[in-house]
Amino acid sequence: MPIIEVDHVNKVFKTSVRREGRFGTFISLFSPVTRQVTAVEDISFTIEKGESVAYLGPNGAGKSTTIKMLTGILEPSGGNILVGGGKPHRNRIHNSYQIGVVFGQRSQLLFDLPVRDSYEMLRYMYGIPHAHYRKNLSEFAAVLEVEQLLDRPVRTLSLGQRMRCEILAALLHEPDILFLDEPTIGLDVIAKERIRSFIEQINREKQVTILLTTHDLDDIERLCSRLMIIDKGNLIYDGSLGYIREHFATERRIRMVMPDPAAATVTAARFEGNADFRVSVQEQMIEITYDHRQIDTSELLRTLLSTCNPRDLAMQDENIEALIRRIYQDGINAVHQQPPRTAGGIR
Ligand SMILES: Nc1ncnc2c1ncn2[C@@H]1O[C@H](COP(=O)(O)OP(=O)(O)O)[C@@H](O)[C@H]1O
Ligand SMILES: [Mg+2]
């Protein structure tokens, strides 16, 4: 049985709008005008125990709303959610024992108190046995390198330090599932890397199920074998990053180092007038960009290697970050592949 089941879930927010004019507030009191915002339109997915899933989408797509429903903070307007077999909003206390939550933009630590005091409070709230608490705290604090921070007031920590302490807080009670909503937002490269390697470790060693929203593709590449992309409250992709790269990344780039600048110019000339390629030359380096749906890559490589004698040759995929942005903008169908065509007769 999946540990998370989301079945045709929908969430509509009703907000009251204040009327214009001098007596607007007063009139609104008696005849309120409500506006509806559909944050999640119709989303279904299941997640198995031990999976590590990235939940992506542009701002306002409905990611945080989904996580709030999964954690029981919000109730769905329609559809069904089961987390560990129970409905999160119906039994928030039971649900809170099986999940840990980290919101990058919000803290569950007490700002003015030492970090350790918040942990003590969580120990008490969850009724964590002392032995477990001590073991978890010392183990996680060592891996996250926060031992030196435990007696410092939270407000004196840097964002990266605080984030590591937040993640520790979310795991003290040994939850089966960890929800992370933009945990690496605003962090520097080193802080991000520390957090990634910790999340990777608890997923691998303790089989903690991970659902992560992020804008950082390195997070996904490192942590998530599966990614779901939502847009305007609907799931538009559910699969691997590799599949996206293979099937939706349309551009390929070949970079060749030629023996000398003259050879590079000669090679570039062979592409002249061919609209299937974009070619640029810089001294003895030549760069050829094409759409791999139009051009058969292996045939092109054979031709280049046998007729141009490059000294070195490297291939690059389209920047995956740009690609995902394009999927956000144009939708998955617009960037979907057609079968490759020809070798694109270069001279
Ligand atoms: N409490 C709320 N009341 C009204 N609208 C909301 C509320 N929370 C979120 N929304 C709206 O729902 C949509 C989805 O928001 P959210 O789930 O936060 O998106 P994301 O996390 O993907 O950026 C947005 O249009 C947002 O303005
Ligand atoms: Mg959000």
Short mmCIF file of C-alpha atoms and ligand atoms in Angstrom, two decimals:
data_model
loop_
_atom_site.label_atom_id
_atom_site.label_comp_id
_atom_site.label_asym_id
_atom_site.label_seq_id
_atom_site.Cartn_x
_atom_site.Cartn_y
_atom_site.Cartn_z
CA MET A 1 0.00 0.00 0.00
CA PRO A 2 1.36 3.46 -0.87
CA ILE A 3 2.31 5.59 2.11
CA ILE A 4 0.74 8.66 0.45
CA GLU A 5 -2.38 8.56 -1.70
CA VAL A 6 -3.80 11.68 -3.29
CA ASP A 7 -6.99 11.08 -5.23
CA HIS A 8 -8.53 13.87 -7.32
CA VAL A 9 -7.76 16.48 -4.73
CA ASN A 10 -8.99 20.00 -5.14
CA LYS A 11 -8.55 23.08 -2.98
CA VAL A 12 -10.46 26.29 -3.41
CA PHE A 13 -9.80 29.27 -1.18
CA LYS A 14 -12.64 31.68 -0.60
CA THR A 15 -11.47 35.14 0.29
CA SER A 16 -13.68 38.10 1.02
CA VAL A 17 -13.00 41.19 -1.00
CA ARG A 18 -13.45 44.61 0.52
CA ARG A 19 -15.75 46.85 -1.49
CA GLU A 20 -14.44 50.08 -2.92
CA GLY A 21 -15.53 53.45 -1.62
CA ARG A 22 -16.06 55.28 1.60
CA PHE A 23 -18.42 52.81 3.20
CA GLY A 24 -16.83 49.77 1.58
CA THR A 25 -15.88 48.00 4.76
CA PHE A 26 -19.26 48.67 6.31
CA ILE A 27 -21.25 47.44 3.29
CA SER A 28 -19.03 44.37 2.93
CA LEU A 29 -19.94 43.43 6.47
CA PHE A 30 -23.56 42.87 5.44
CA SER A 31 -23.20 41.72 1.87
CA PRO A 32 -19.77 40.24 1.52
CA VAL A 33 -18.24 39.77 -1.89
CA THR A 34 -16.23 36.59 -2.03
CA ARG A 35 -13.62 35.66 -4.54
CA GLN A 36 -12.59 32.09 -5.16
CA VAL A 37 -9.03 31.03 -5.83
CA THR A 38 -8.46 27.51 -7.06
CA ALA A 39 -5.04 26.64 -5.65
CA VAL A 40 -5.23 22.94 -6.51
CA GLU A 41 -7.60 21.93 -9.28
CA ASP A 42 -7.37 18.18 -9.67
CA ILE A 43 -4.32 16.28 -8.51
CA SER A 44 -3.82 12.54 -8.11
CA PHE A 45 -0.66 10.61 -7.27
CA THR A 46 0.65 7.93 -4.96
CA ILE A 47 4.02 7.69 -3.23
CA GLU A 48 5.50 4.46 -1.95
CA LYS A 49 7.39 4.14 1.30
CA GLY A 50 11.05 5.09 0.91
CA GLU A 51 10.58 7.11 -2.28
CA SER A 52 12.18 10.50 -2.69
CA VAL A 53 10.03 12.77 -4.82
CA ALA A 54 10.49 16.33 -6.01
CA TYR A 55 7.37 18.44 -6.32
CA LEU A 56 8.02 21.25 -8.79
CA GLY A 57 6.16 24.09 -10.39
CA PRO A 58 6.23 27.85 -10.89
CA ASN A 59 5.27 30.19 -8.06
CA GLY A 60 1.58 29.96 -7.26
CA ALA A 61 1.20 26.51 -8.85
CA GLY A 62 -0.20 25.00 -5.66
CA LYS A 63 2.82 23.20 -4.19
CA SER A 64 2.62 24.61 -0.68
CA THR A 65 -1.15 24.15 -0.63
CA THR A 66 -0.68 20.46 -1.47
CA ILE A 67 1.88 20.06 1.31
CA LYS A 68 -0.40 21.81 3.77
CA MET A 69 -3.16 19.36 2.88
CA LEU A 70 -0.82 16.39 3.23
CA THR A 71 0.26 17.61 6.65
CA GLY A 72 -3.32 18.21 7.80
CA ILE A 73 -2.98 22.00 8.11
CA LEU A 74 -5.59 22.44 5.36
CA GLU A 75 -8.60 20.36 4.47
CA PRO A 76 -9.15 19.51 0.80
CA SER A 77 -12.26 21.04 -0.79
CA GLY A 78 -12.73 17.85 -2.79
CA GLY A 79 -11.14 14.45 -3.30
CA ASN A 80 -9.31 12.24 -0.86
CA ILE A 81 -5.93 12.18 0.84
CA LEU A 82 -4.52 9.29 2.79
CA VAL A 83 -1.18 9.56 4.57
CA GLY A 84 -0.10 6.35 6.26
CA GLY A 85 -3.63 5.08 5.72
CA GLY A 86 -5.36 7.98 7.54
CA LYS A 87 -6.86 11.30 6.54
CA PRO A 88 -4.39 13.95 7.68
CA HIS A 89 -6.89 16.73 8.50
CA ARG A 90 -9.25 14.37 10.35
CA ASN A 91 -6.59 13.17 12.69
CA ARG A 92 -3.91 15.80 12.86
CA ILE A 93 -2.33 14.50 16.03
CA HIS A 94 -1.96 10.97 14.75
CA ASN A 95 -0.66 12.34 11.45
CA SER A 96 1.90 14.55 13.17
CA TYR A 97 3.62 11.50 14.66
CA GLN A 98 4.30 9.97 11.27
CA ILE A 99 5.43 13.13 9.47
CA GLY A 100 8.11 15.76 9.80
CA VAL A 101 7.70 19.13 8.11
CA VAL A 102 10.16 21.83 7.18
CA PHE A 103 8.97 25.06 5.59
CA GLY A 104 11.93 27.05 4.27
CA GLN A 105 10.09 30.29 4.88
CA ARG A 106 8.84 29.53 8.35
CA SER A 107 10.44 28.35 11.59
CA GLN A 108 9.25 25.86 14.14
CA LEU A 109 12.06 26.81 16.50
CA LEU A 110 11.54 29.30 19.33
CA PHE A 111 13.33 32.39 18.20
CA ASP A 112 14.69 33.78 21.46
CA LEU A 113 15.59 30.51 23.12
CA PRO A 114 18.56 28.20 22.64
CA VAL A 115 18.02 25.60 19.94
CA ARG A 116 18.12 22.83 22.53
CA ASP A 117 15.05 24.23 24.32
CA SER A 118 12.94 23.83 21.19
CA TYR A 119 14.13 20.25 20.90
CA GLU A 120 13.22 19.61 24.54
CA MET A 121 9.77 20.99 23.84
CA LEU A 122 9.37 18.64 20.88
CA ARG A 123 10.57 15.73 22.99
CA TYR A 124 7.85 16.53 25.47
CA MET A 125 5.15 17.13 22.85
CA TYR A 126 5.79 13.89 21.00
CA GLY A 127 6.55 11.92 24.15
CA ILE A 128 9.87 10.77 22.71
CA PRO A 129 11.53 8.33 25.13
CA HIS A 130 14.68 9.86 26.65
CA ALA A 131 17.01 7.23 25.25
CA HIS A 132 15.67 7.70 21.70
CA TYR A 133 15.82 11.45 22.06
CA ARG A 134 19.44 11.43 23.19
CA LYS A 135 20.45 9.00 20.47
CA ASN A 136 18.66 10.89 17.69
CA LEU A 137 19.88 14.27 18.86
CA SER A 138 23.51 13.24 19.06
CA GLU A 139 23.44 11.29 15.80
CA PHE A 140 21.66 13.98 13.75
CA ALA A 141 23.58 16.84 15.35
CA ALA A 142 26.84 15.17 14.39
CA VAL A 143 25.85 14.56 10.77
CA LEU A 144 24.33 18.02 10.36
CA GLU A 145 27.27 19.59 12.20
CA VAL A 146 25.13 21.59 14.59
CA GLU A 147 26.60 20.40 17.92
CA GLN A 148 28.20 23.80 18.49
CA LEU A 149 24.91 25.58 17.86
CA LEU A 150 22.64 23.83 20.34
CA ASP A 151 23.10 26.33 23.14
CA ARG A 152 22.84 29.41 20.98
CA PRO A 153 19.61 31.37 20.69
CA VAL A 154 17.94 30.67 17.37
CA ARG A 155 17.92 34.34 16.39
CA THR A 156 21.75 34.42 16.39
CA LEU A 157 22.03 31.67 13.76
CA SER A 158 22.66 32.19 10.08
CA LEU A 159 19.96 30.99 7.69
CA GLY A 160 21.97 27.90 6.79
CA GLN A 161 22.64 27.04 10.42
CA ARG A 162 19.01 27.54 11.31
CA MET A 163 17.85 25.39 8.42
CA ARG A 164 20.00 22.50 9.60
CA CYS A 165 18.54 22.89 13.08
CA GLU A 166 15.02 22.95 11.61
CA ILE A 167 15.60 19.70 9.76
CA LEU A 168 16.89 18.11 12.92
CA ALA A 169 13.76 19.30 14.75
CA ALA A 170 11.54 17.71 12.12
CA LEU A 171 13.21 14.32 12.55
CA LEU A 172 13.59 13.96 16.32
CA HIS A 173 10.42 11.89 16.62
CA GLU A 174 11.54 9.53 13.83
CA PRO A 175 8.79 10.23 11.31
CA ASP A 176 8.22 7.95 8.30
CA ILE A 177 7.71 10.89 5.97
CA LEU A 178 9.55 14.19 5.65
CA PHE A 179 7.94 17.10 3.82
CA LEU A 180 10.34 19.83 2.80
CA ASP A 181 8.95 23.01 1.28
CA GLU A 182 11.86 24.93 -0.27
CA PRO A 183 14.41 23.89 2.35
CA THR A 184 17.38 25.28 0.43
CA ILE A 185 15.91 28.64 -0.54
CA GLY A 186 18.35 31.49 0.02
CA LEU A 187 21.21 29.22 1.08
CA ASP A 188 24.74 29.31 -0.25
CA VAL A 189 26.24 26.39 -2.14
CA ILE A 190 27.96 24.81 0.86
CA ALA A 191 24.91 25.05 3.10
CA LYS A 192 22.77 23.51 0.36
CA GLU A 193 25.20 20.67 -0.07
CA ARG A 194 25.21 19.84 3.63
CA ILE A 195 21.44 19.68 3.68
CA ARG A 196 21.29 17.57 0.56
CA SER A 197 23.72 15.01 1.79
CA PHE A 198 21.84 14.69 5.06
CA ILE A 199 18.47 14.25 3.36
CA GLU A 200 19.99 11.72 1.03
CA GLN A 201 21.39 9.81 3.97
CA ILE A 202 18.17 9.58 5.98
CA ASN A 203 16.28 8.53 2.86
CA ARG A 204 18.81 5.82 2.08
CA GLU A 205 19.59 4.57 5.56
CA LYS A 206 16.30 5.05 7.36
CA GLN A 207 13.94 4.77 4.38
CA VAL A 208 12.32 8.06 5.32
CA THR A 209 9.96 8.99 2.50
CA ILE A 210 10.78 12.44 1.11
CA LEU A 211 8.55 14.96 -0.65
CA LEU A 212 10.49 18.06 -1.55
CA THR A 213 9.58 21.29 -3.28
CA THR A 214 12.47 23.32 -4.60
CA HIS A 215 13.56 25.71 -7.31
CA ASP A 216 17.03 24.23 -7.35
CA LEU A 217 17.61 21.52 -9.92
CA ASP A 218 20.76 20.39 -8.18
CA ASP A 219 18.57 19.39 -5.24
CA ILE A 220 16.53 17.18 -7.52
CA GLU A 221 19.43 15.73 -9.41
CA ARG A 222 21.03 14.77 -6.16
CA LEU A 223 17.99 13.64 -4.18
CA CYS A 224 15.01 12.66 -6.24
CA SER A 225 14.58 9.75 -8.57
CA ARG A 226 11.10 10.94 -9.40
CA LEU A 227 9.70 14.35 -10.07
CA MET A 228 6.19 15.68 -10.31
CA ILE A 229 5.56 19.01 -11.99
CA ILE A 230 2.39 20.92 -11.30
CA ASP A 231 1.09 23.97 -13.03
CA LYS A 232 -2.03 25.95 -12.18
CA GLY A 233 -3.15 23.29 -9.75
CA ASN A 234 -2.79 20.33 -12.11
CA LEU A 235 -0.18 17.64 -12.38
CA ILE A 236 1.46 17.97 -15.78
CA TYR A 237 4.34 15.54 -15.39
CA ASP A 238 5.15 12.56 -13.21
CA GLY A 239 8.35 10.69 -14.05
CA SER A 240 12.11 10.86 -13.90
CA LEU A 241 14.43 13.77 -14.61
CA GLY A 242 16.26 11.47 -17.01
CA TYR A 243 13.10 11.01 -19.06
CA ILE A 244 12.65 14.77 -19.32
CA ARG A 245 16.24 15.21 -20.33
CA GLU A 246 16.00 12.47 -22.94
CA HIS A 247 12.61 13.27 -24.40
CA PHE A 248 12.05 16.97 -23.88
CA ALA A 249 15.51 18.46 -24.12
CA THR A 250 15.43 19.30 -27.80
CA GLU A 251 18.79 21.02 -28.16
CA ARG A 252 22.15 19.33 -28.35
CA ARG A 253 25.46 21.07 -28.54
CA ILE A 254 28.68 19.66 -29.94
CA ARG A 255 31.89 21.44 -29.20
CA MET A 256 34.97 20.55 -31.24
CA VAL A 257 38.54 21.70 -30.81
CA MET A 258 40.19 21.78 -34.21
CA PRO A 259 43.95 21.64 -34.89
CA ASP A 260 44.01 25.38 -35.77
CA PRO A 261 41.66 28.34 -36.42
CA ALA A 262 41.77 27.82 -40.17
CA ALA A 263 40.47 24.27 -39.82
CA ALA A 264 37.65 25.58 -37.62
CA THR A 265 36.66 28.12 -40.28
CA VAL A 266 36.69 25.47 -42.98
CA THR A 267 34.50 23.15 -40.90
CA ALA A 268 32.06 25.96 -40.10
CA ALA A 269 31.73 26.74 -43.79
CA ARG A 270 30.31 23.28 -44.40
CA PHE A 271 27.26 24.22 -42.36
CA GLU A 272 26.68 27.49 -44.17
CA GLY A 273 23.11 28.02 -45.32
CA ASN A 274 21.89 24.99 -43.42
CA ALA A 275 19.01 26.12 -41.22
CA ASP A 276 19.14 22.96 -39.10
CA PHE A 277 22.35 24.09 -37.39
CA ARG A 278 23.66 27.08 -35.50
CA VAL A 279 27.41 27.29 -35.70
CA SER A 280 29.87 29.58 -33.99
CA VAL A 281 33.64 29.70 -34.21
CA GLN A 282 36.08 31.05 -31.69
CA GLU A 283 39.71 30.61 -32.70
CA GLN A 284 40.16 26.88 -33.09
CA MET A 285 36.98 25.98 -31.28
CA ILE A 286 33.72 25.36 -33.08
CA GLU A 287 30.32 24.94 -31.52
CA ILE A 288 27.40 23.31 -33.33
CA THR A 289 23.89 23.48 -31.94
CA TYR A 290 20.94 21.57 -33.37
CA ASP A 291 17.58 20.05 -32.50
CA HIS A 292 18.11 16.37 -31.87
CA ARG A 293 14.58 15.63 -32.97
CA GLN A 294 15.50 16.82 -36.44
CA ILE A 295 19.03 15.51 -36.67
CA ASP A 296 20.29 12.01 -36.00
CA THR A 297 23.11 12.55 -33.52
CA SER A 298 25.06 9.35 -34.13
CA GLU A 299 25.10 9.93 -37.86
CA LEU A 300 26.21 13.52 -37.38
CA LEU A 301 29.01 12.45 -35.03
CA ARG A 302 30.22 9.83 -37.49
CA THR A 303 30.35 12.41 -40.24
CA LEU A 304 32.13 14.97 -38.10
CA LEU A 305 34.70 12.54 -36.77
CA SER A 306 35.51 11.00 -40.11
CA THR A 307 35.67 14.18 -42.18
CA CYS A 308 36.78 17.01 -39.88
CA ASN A 309 39.50 15.40 -37.74
CA PRO A 310 38.81 17.32 -34.55
CA ARG A 311 41.39 17.14 -31.78
CA ASP A 312 38.71 16.92 -29.16
CA LEU A 313 34.94 16.67 -29.14
CA ALA A 314 32.40 17.10 -26.34
CA MET A 315 28.61 16.96 -26.27
CA GLN A 316 26.25 18.84 -24.03
CA ASP A 317 22.53 18.55 -23.36
CA GLU A 318 20.31 21.54 -23.22
CA ASN A 319 20.49 23.28 -19.89
CA ILE A 320 17.89 21.37 -17.88
CA GLU A 321 17.02 24.44 -15.83
CA ALA A 322 16.01 26.32 -18.96
CA LEU A 323 14.08 23.30 -20.12
CA ILE A 324 12.00 23.02 -16.97
CA ARG A 325 11.30 26.73 -17.16
CA ARG A 326 10.03 26.16 -20.69
CA ILE A 327 7.80 23.33 -19.47
CA TYR A 328 6.38 25.71 -16.87
CA GLN A 329 5.74 28.33 -19.54
CA ASP A 330 4.50 26.30 -22.48
CA GLY A 331 3.19 23.15 -20.83
CA ILE A 332 4.49 19.66 -21.29
CA ASN A 333 2.77 19.01 -24.61
CA ALA A 334 4.32 22.00 -26.30
CA VAL A 335 7.81 20.67 -25.65
CA HIS A 336 7.02 17.04 -26.33
CA GLN A 337 9.18 15.24 -28.80
CA GLN A 338 8.48 13.97 -32.27
CA PRO A 339 10.64 11.14 -33.63
CA PRO A 340 14.07 12.15 -34.98
CA ARG A 341 14.37 12.71 -38.72
CA THR A 342 17.50 12.86 -40.78
CA ALA A 343 21.20 13.44 -40.52
CA GLY A 344 20.59 16.94 -41.90
CA GLY A 345 22.89 16.79 -44.95
CA ILE A 346 25.97 18.75 -44.09
CA ARG A 347 28.35 19.27 -46.93
N1 LIG B 1 -4.73 31.03 2.37
C1 LIG B 1 -4.94 31.37 1.10
N2 LIG B 1 -5.98 32.15 0.73
C2 LIG B 1 -6.21 32.49 -0.54
N3 LIG B 1 -5.43 32.11 -1.57
C3 LIG B 1 -4.36 31.33 -1.29
C4 LIG B 1 -4.05 30.93 0.06
N4 LIG B 1 -2.93 30.16 0.03
C5 LIG B 1 -2.56 30.09 -1.27
N5 LIG B 1 -3.41 30.79 -2.06
C6 LIG B 1 -3.33 30.92 -3.53
O1 LIG B 1 -3.31 29.62 -4.09
C7 LIG B 1 -2.41 29.55 -5.17
C8 LIG B 1 -1.35 28.48 -4.90
O2 LIG B 1 -0.52 28.90 -3.84
P1 LIG B 1 0.68 28.01 -3.25
O3 LIG B 1 0.16 26.65 -2.96
O4 LIG B 1 1.28 28.76 -2.13
O5 LIG B 1 1.67 27.96 -4.50
P2 LIG B 1 3.22 27.53 -4.57
O6 LIG B 1 3.62 26.98 -3.25
O7 LIG B 1 3.26 26.52 -5.68
O8 LIG B 1 3.97 28.76 -4.94
C9 LIG B 1 -1.84 30.95 -5.35
O9 LIG B 1 -2.59 31.60 -6.33
C10 LIG B 1 -2.05 31.57 -3.99
O10 LIG B 1 -2.18 32.96 -4.10
MG MG B 2 5.14 27.58 -1.96
#
